[in-house]
CSV table of C-alpha atoms in Angstrom, one decimal:
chain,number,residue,atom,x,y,z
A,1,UNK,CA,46.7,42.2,135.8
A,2,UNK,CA,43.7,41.7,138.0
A,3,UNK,CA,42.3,45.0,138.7
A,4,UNK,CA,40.7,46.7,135.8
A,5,UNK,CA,40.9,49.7,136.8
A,6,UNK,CA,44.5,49.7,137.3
A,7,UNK,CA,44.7,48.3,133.9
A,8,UNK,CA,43.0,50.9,132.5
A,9,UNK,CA,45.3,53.8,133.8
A,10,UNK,CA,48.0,52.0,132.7
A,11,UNK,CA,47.0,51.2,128.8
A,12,UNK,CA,45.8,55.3,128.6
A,13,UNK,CA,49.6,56.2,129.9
A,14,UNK,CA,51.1,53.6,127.5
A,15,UNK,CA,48.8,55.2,124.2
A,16,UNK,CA,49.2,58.5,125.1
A,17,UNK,CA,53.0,58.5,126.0
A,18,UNK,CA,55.0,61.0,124.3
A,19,UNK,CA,52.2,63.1,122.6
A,20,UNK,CA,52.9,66.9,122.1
A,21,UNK,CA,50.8,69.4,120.6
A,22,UNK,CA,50.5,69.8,116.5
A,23,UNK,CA,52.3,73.2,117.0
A,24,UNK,CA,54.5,74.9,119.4
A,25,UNK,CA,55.9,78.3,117.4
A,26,UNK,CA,53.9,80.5,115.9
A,27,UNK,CA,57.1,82.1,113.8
A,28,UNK,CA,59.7,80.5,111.6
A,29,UNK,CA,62.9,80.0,112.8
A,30,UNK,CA,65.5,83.0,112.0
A,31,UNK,CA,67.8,81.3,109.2
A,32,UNK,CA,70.9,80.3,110.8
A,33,UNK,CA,74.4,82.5,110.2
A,34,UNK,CA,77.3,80.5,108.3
A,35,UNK,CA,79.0,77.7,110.6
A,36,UNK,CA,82.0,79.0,112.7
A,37,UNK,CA,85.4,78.6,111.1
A,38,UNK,CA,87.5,76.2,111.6
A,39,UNK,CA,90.1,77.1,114.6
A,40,UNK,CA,93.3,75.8,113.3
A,41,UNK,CA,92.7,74.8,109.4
A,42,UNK,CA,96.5,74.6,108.7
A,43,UNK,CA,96.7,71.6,111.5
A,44,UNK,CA,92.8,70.3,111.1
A,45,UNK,CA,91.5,70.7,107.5
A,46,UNK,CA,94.4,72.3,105.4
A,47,UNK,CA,92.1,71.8,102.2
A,48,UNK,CA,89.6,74.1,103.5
A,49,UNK,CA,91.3,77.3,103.0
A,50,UNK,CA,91.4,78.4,99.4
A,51,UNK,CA,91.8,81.8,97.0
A,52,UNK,CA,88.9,83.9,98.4
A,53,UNK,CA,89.6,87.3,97.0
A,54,UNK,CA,91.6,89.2,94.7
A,55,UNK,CA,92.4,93.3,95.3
A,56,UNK,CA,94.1,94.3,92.0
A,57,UNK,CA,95.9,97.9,91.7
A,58,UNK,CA,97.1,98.5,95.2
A,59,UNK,CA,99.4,101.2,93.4
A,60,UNK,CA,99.0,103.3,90.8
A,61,UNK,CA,101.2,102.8,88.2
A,62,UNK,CA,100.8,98.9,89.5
A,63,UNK,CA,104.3,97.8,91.2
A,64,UNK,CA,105.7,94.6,93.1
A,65,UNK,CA,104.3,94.3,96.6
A,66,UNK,CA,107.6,94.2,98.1
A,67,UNK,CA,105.8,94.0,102.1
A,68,UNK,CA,102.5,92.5,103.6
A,69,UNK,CA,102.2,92.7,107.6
A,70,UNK,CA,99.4,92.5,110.0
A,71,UNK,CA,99.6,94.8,112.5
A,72,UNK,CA,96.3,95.2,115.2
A,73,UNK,CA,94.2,94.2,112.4
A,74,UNK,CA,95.7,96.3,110.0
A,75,UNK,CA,97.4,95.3,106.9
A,76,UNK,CA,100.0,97.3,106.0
A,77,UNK,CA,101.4,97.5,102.4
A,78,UNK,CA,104.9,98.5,100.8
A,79,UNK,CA,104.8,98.4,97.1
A,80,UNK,CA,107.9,98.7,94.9
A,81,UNK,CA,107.8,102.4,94.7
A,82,UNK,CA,108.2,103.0,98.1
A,83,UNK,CA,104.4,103.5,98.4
A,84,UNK,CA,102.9,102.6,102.0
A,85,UNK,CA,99.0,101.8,102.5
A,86,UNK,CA,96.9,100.7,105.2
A,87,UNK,CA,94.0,98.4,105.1
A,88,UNK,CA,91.7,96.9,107.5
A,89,UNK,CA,91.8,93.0,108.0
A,90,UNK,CA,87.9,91.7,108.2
A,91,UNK,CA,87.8,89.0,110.7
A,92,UNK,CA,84.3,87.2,111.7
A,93,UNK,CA,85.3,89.0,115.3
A,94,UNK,CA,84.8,91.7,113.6
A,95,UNK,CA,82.0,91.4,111.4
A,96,UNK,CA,80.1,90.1,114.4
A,97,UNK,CA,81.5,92.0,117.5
A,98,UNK,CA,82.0,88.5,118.9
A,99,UNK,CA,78.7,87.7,119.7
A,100,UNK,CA,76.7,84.5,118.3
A,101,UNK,CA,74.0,86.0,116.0
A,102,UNK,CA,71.5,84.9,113.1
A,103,UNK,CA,72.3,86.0,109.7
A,104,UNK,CA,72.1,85.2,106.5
A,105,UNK,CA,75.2,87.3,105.2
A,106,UNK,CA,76.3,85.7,102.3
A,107,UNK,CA,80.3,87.0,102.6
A,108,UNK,CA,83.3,85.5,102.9
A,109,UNK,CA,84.5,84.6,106.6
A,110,UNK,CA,87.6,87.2,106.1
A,111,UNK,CA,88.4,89.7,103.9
A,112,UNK,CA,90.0,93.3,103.0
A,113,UNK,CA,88.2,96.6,104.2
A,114,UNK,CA,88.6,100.0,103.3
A,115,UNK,CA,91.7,102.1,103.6
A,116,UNK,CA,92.7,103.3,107.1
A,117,UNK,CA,95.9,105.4,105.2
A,118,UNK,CA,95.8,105.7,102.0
A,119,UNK,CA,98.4,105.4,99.7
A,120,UNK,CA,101.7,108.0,100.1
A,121,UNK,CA,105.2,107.7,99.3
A,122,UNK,CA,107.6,107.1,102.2
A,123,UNK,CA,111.6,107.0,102.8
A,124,UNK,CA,114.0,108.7,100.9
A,125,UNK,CA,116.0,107.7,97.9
A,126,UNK,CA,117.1,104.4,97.9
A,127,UNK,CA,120.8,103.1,97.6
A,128,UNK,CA,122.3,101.9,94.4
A,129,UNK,CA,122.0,98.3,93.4
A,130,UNK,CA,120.5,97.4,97.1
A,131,UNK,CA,118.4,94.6,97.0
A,132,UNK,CA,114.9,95.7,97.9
A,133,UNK,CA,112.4,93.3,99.1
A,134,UNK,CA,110.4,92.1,102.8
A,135,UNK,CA,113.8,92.1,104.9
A,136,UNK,CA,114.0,96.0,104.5
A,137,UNK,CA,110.4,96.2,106.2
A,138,UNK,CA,109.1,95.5,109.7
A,139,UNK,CA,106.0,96.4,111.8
A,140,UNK,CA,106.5,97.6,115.4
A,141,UNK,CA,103.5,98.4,118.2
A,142,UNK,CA,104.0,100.8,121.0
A,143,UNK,CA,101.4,101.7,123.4
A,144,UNK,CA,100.8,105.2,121.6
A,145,UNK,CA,101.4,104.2,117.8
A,146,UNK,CA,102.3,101.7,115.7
A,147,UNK,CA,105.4,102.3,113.2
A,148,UNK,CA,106.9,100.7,110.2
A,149,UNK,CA,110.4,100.4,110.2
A,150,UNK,CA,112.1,100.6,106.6
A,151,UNK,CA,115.9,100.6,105.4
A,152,UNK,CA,117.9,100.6,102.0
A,153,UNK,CA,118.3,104.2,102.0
A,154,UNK,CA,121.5,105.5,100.2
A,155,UNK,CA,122.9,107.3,103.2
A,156,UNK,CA,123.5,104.2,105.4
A,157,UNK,CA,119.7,104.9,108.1
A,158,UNK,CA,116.6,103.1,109.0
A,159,UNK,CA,113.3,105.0,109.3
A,160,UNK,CA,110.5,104.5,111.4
A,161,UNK,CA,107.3,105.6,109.6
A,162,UNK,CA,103.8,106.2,111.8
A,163,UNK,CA,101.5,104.1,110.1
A,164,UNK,CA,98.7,106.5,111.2
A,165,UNK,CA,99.4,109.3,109.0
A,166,UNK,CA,103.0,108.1,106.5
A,167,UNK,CA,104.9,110.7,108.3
A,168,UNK,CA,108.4,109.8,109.6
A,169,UNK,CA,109.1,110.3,112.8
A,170,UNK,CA,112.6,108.9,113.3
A,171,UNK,CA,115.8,108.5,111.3
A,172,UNK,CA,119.1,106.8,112.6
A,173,UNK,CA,122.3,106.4,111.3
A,174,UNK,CA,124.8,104.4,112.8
A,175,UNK,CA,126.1,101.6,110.3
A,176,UNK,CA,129.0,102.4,108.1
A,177,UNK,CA,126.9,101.0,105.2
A,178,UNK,CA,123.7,100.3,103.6
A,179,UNK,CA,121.0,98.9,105.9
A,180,UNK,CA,119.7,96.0,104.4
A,181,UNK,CA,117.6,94.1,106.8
A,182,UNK,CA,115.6,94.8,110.0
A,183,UNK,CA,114.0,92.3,112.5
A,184,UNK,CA,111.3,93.4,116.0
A,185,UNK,CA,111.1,90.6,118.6
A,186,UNK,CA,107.4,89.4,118.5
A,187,UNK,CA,106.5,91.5,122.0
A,188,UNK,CA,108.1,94.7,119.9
A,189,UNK,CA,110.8,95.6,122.7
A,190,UNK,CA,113.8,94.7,120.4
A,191,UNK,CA,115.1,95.8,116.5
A,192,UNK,CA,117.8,94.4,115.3
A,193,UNK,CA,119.6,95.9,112.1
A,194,UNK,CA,122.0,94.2,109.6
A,195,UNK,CA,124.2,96.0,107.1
A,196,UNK,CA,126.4,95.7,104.2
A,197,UNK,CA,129.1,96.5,106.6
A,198,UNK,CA,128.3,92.4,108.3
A,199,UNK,CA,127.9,93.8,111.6
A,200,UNK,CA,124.4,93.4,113.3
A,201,UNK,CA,123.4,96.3,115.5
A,202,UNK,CA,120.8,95.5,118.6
A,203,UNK,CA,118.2,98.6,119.6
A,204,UNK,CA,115.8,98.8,122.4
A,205,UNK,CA,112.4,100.3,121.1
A,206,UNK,CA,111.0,103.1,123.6
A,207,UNK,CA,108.2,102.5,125.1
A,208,UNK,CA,106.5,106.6,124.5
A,209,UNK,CA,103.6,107.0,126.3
A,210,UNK,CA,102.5,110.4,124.9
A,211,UNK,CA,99.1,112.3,126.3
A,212,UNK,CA,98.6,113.2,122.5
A,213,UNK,CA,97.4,110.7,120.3
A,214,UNK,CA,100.1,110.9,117.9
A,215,UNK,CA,104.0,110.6,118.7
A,216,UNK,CA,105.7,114.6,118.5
A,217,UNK,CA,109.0,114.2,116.5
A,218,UNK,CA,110.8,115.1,119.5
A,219,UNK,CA,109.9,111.9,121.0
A,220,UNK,CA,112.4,108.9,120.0
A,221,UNK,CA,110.8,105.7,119.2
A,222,UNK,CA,114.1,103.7,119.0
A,223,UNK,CA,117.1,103.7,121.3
A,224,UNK,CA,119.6,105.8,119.3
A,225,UNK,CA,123.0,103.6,120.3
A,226,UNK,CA,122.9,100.4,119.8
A,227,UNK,CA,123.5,98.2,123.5
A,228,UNK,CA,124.7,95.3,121.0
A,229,UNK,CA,126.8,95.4,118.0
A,230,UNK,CA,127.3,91.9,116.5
A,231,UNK,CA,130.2,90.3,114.1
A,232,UNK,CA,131.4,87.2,112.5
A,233,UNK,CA,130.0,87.7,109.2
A,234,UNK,CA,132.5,88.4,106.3
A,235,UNK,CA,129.7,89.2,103.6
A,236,UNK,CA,126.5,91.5,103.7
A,237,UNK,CA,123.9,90.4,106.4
A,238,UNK,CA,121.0,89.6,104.3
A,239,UNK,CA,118.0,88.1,107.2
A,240,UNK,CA,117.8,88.2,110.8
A,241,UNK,CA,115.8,86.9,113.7
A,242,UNK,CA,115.6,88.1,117.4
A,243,UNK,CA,113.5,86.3,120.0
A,244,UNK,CA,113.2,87.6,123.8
A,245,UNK,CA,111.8,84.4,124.8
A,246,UNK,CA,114.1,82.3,123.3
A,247,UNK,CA,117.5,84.8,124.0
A,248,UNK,CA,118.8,84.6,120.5
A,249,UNK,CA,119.7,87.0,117.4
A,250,UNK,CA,120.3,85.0,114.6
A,251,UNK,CA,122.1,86.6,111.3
A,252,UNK,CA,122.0,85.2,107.5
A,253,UNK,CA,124.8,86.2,105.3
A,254,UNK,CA,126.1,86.3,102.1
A,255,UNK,CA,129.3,84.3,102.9
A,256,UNK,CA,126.8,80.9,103.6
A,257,UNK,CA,126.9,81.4,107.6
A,258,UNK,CA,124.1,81.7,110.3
A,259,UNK,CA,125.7,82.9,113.1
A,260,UNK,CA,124.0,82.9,116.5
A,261,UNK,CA,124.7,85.3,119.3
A,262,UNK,CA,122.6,85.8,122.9
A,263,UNK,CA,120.3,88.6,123.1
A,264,UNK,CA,120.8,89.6,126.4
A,265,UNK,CA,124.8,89.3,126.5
A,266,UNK,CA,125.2,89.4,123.0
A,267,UNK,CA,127.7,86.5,123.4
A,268,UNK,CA,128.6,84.4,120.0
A,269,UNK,CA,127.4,81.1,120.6
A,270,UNK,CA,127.9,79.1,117.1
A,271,UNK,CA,128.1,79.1,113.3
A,272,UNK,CA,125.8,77.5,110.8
A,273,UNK,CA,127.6,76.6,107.7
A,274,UNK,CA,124.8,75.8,104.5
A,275,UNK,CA,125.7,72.4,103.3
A,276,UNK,CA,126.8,73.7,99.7
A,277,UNK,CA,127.8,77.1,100.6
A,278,UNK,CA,125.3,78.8,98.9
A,279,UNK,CA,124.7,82.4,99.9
A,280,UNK,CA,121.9,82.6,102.3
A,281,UNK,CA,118.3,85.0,101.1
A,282,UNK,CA,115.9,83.7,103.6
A,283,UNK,CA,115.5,82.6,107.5
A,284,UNK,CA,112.6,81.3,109.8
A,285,UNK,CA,112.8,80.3,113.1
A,286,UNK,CA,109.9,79.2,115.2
A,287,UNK,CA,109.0,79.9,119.0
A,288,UNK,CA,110.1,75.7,119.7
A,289,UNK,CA,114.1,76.5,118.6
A,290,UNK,CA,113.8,75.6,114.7
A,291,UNK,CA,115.3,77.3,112.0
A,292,UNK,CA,114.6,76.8,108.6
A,293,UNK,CA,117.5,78.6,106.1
A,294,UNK,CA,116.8,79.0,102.3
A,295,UNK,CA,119.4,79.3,99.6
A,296,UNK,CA,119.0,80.7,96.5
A,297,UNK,CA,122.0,79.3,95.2
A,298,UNK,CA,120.5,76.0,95.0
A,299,UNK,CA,116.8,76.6,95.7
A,300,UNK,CA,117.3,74.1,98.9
A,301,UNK,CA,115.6,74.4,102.1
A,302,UNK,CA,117.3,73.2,105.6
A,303,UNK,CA,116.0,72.5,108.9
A,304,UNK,CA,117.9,72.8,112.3
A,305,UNK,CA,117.4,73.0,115.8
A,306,UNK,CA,118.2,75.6,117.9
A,307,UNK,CA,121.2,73.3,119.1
A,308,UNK,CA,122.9,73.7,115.3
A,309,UNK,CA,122.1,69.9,114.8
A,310,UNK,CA,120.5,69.8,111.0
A,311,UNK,CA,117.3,67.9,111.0
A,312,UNK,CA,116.0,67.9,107.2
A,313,UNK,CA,116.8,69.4,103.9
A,314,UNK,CA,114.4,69.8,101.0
A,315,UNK,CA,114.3,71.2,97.3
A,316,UNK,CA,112.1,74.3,97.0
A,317,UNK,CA,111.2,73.5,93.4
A,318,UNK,CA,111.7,77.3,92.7
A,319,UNK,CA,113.2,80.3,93.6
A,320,UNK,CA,111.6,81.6,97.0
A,321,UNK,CA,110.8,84.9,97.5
A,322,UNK,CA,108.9,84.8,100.7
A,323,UNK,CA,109.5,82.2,103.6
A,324,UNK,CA,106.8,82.6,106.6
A,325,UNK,CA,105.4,81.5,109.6
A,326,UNK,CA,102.6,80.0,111.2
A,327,UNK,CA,101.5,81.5,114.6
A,328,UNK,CA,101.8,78.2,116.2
A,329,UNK,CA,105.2,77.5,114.5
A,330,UNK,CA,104.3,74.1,113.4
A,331,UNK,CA,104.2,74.9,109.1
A,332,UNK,CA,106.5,77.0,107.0
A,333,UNK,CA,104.4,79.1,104.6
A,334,UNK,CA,106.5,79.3,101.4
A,335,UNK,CA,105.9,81.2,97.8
A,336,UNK,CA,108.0,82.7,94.8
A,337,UNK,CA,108.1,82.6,91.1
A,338,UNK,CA,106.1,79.5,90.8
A,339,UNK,CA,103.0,81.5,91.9
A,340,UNK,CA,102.0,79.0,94.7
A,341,UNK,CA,101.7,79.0,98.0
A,342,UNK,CA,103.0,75.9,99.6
A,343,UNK,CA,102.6,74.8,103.1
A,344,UNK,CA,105.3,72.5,105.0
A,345,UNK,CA,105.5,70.6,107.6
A,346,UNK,CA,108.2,71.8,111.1
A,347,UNK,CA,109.1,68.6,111.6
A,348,UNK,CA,110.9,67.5,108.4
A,349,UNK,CA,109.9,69.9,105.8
A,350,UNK,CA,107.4,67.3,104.1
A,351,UNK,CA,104.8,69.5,102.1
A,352,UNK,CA,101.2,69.8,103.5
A,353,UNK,CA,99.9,71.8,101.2
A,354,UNK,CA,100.1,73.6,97.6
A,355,UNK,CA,97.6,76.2,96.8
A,356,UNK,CA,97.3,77.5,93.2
A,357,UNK,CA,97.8,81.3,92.8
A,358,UNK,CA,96.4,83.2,89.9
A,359,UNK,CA,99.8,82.5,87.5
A,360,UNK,CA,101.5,85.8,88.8
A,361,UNK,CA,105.1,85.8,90.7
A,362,UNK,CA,104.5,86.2,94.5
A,363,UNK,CA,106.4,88.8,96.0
A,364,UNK,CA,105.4,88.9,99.8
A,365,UNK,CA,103.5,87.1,102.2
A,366,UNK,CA,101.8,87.1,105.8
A,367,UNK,CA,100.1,84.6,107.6
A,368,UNK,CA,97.1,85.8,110.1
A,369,UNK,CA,96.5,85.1,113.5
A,370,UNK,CA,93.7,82.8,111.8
A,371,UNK,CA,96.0,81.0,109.5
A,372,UNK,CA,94.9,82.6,106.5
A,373,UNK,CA,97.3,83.8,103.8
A,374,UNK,CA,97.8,87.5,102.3
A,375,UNK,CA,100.2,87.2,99.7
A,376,UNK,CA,101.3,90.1,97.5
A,377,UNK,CA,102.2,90.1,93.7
A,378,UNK,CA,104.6,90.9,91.2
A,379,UNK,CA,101.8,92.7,89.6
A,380,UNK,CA,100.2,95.1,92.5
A,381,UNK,CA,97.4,92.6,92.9
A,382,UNK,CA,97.0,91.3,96.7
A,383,UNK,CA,95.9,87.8,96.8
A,384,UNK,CA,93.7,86.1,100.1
A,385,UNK,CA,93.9,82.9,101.0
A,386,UNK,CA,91.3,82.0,103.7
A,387,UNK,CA,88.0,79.5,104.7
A,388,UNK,CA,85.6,80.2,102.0
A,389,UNK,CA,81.8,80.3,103.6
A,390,UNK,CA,80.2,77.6,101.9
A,391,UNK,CA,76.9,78.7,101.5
A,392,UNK,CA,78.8,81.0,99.0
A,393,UNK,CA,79.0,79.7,95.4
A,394,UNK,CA,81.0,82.6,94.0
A,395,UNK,CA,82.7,85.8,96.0
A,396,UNK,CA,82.0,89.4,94.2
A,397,UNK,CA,84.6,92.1,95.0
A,398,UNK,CA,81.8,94.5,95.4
A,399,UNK,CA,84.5,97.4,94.6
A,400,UNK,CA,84.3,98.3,90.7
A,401,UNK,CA,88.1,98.9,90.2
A,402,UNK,CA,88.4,95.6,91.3
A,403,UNK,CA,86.0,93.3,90.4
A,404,UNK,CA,86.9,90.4,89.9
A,405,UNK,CA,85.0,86.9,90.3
A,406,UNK,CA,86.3,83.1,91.7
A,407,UNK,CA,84.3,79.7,91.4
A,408,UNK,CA,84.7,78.3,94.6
């Protein structure tokens, strides 16, 4: 280059290129809060969720958790006394009011808060030798309340129970036997009933829209007559399903069937025989027409579509005392005596999954909105499955009753 002076400019811009000042902030940075969890673990990182928390004596004397449901964040609990409590489910929503903020919290990304309703005693006395277990519960929202709907009782009713204060507000009686399961449609416009009489009774739920805050006892929260009242089972009805979206009341009995029927007509549309004719305990069907029946007859687990054609089978490895969910329909959430809970695949039952409990039966089981896992125990204790934070090297149930440490 001939011109110097050019040059010059030119050699200052290449040495000083890129040069800031020593210091820009005269404060630290805030420490950052814990990374966001993962959206869909079950489907993206299935080892990251783990046993995060323990709540021991959820009754007192400690009984079975017979029921575990989520309802509007609220966990709602039926132990084996008939005793109903209310809990709050801690989300990171709610820990953070859904906005992005620094923090240095060192909790768990979900967890159990205080009591909304503490525990009470609900229904009345139960009928003899009826088998008592999640099928007899359900959760229901209206606009005005939200209800628990419970059966069993010895004089052939359901109840529906406000979950704000344990009070019942309704009791019907239209079966010629016990009550023995109950099924709401996801959108809680539909309850279904089965008996020991094997006749499946349909309901519309009410929507009340009451100026008070709670429901008056005059109100009814559940269609009185049935506008459906199913047959073809020639045993006790033992699970249900009912799905608006997809038209369909499905029925498990004791005599080995699955009988399907529309919701809308109530028209029979087939029959589902179990390949070995083993009584049928449990039944799951997802939003995309699957149904997965279990048998405790032979601790098997089968597959079908929504067309009756039978996809997989697999061995459960144990008896089954809770068979669940995903919100996305896409894994069956299974645990029983074994004491674990074990994740499967939709597609051919393959396992995903198995997470180690604390050795205790598990009686009950919910999975979240988030995909984590509340599962209840033979022993009273409530056991949560969820992401664990990991700046957190051990989690401290700050409650004294119920302290209890876990190595992460």
């Amino acid at each position: 280059m001939d011109d110097d002076l050019q040059r010059s400019a030119i050699e200052d811009q290449i040495a000083n290129f890129g040069q800031t000042p020593i210091q820009i902030f005269c404060k630290r940075h805030p420490r950052r809060g814990p990374p966001i969890p993962i959206a869909h673990p079950l489907s993206f990182a299935p080892a990251s969720i783990s046993l995060t928390s323990i709540l021991s004596c959820m009754s007192n004397p400690p009984s079975a958790v017979l029921y575990v449901g989520l309802l509007d964040s609220n966990i709602v609990i039926v132990n084996q006394g008939l005793t109903l409590s209310v809990k709050m489910w801690l989300t990171t929503q709610l820990q953070f009011g859904g906005n992005f903020t620094f923090s240095g919290s060192q909790d768990p990304f979900f967890g159990v808060g205080s009591d909304i309703l503490s525990p009470r005693k609900i229904g009345s006395p139960l009928a003899e030798n009826v088998e008592l277990g999640a099928q007899c519960f359900a959760t229901m929202q209206t606009p005005s309340e939200n209800f628990l709907i419970s059966c069993g009782n010895w004089e052939n009713s359901f109840q529906v129970v406000s979950l704000s204060d344990g009070r019942m507000v309704q009791s019907i009686r239209q079966h010629k036997d016990v009550v023995s399961c109950v099924a709401v449609t996801a959108d809680g416009s539909i309850l279904a009933t089965g008996s020991y009489d094997t006749t499946v009774m349909v309901r519309e739920v009410l929507r009340v829209r009451s100026p008070e805050k709670r429901v008056p006892r005059k109100d009814c929260i559940i269609a009185e007559t049935p506008f459906h009242i199913l047959c073809g089972h020639d045993d006790i009805i033992t699970c249900l399903y009912v799905s608006v979206e997809l038209d369909i009341v499905i029925s498990g009995s004791k005599d080995g069937t699955c009988v399907f029927h529309t919701l809308r007509d109530g028209r029979y549309v087939r029959s589902l025989k179990h390949p070995s004719g083993s009584a049928l305990s449990k039944l799951a069907a997802s939003q995309h027409g699957r149904i997965v029946l279990y048998a405790d007859g032979d601790l098997s687990l089968n597959l079908y579509s929504i067309n009756g054609k039978h996809l997989a089978a697999s061995e459960s490895n144990g008896r089954l005392n809770c068979v669940e969910l995903s919100g996305c329909g896409e894994f069956l959430v299974c645990a029983g005596d074994q004491g674990q809970v074990v994740v499967r695949s939709m597609n051919a039952l393959e396992v995903v999954k198995r997470y180690n409990g604390v050795g205790k039966v598990i009686t009950s089981l919910t999975v979240t909105p988030e995909e984590c896992f509340l599962a209840g125990t033979k022993d009273g204790n409530l056991l949560v499955y969820s992401i664990e934070n990991p700046q957190r090297k051990a989690i401290v149930l700050r409650n004294p009753r119920t302290r209890v440490m876990i190595p992460s």
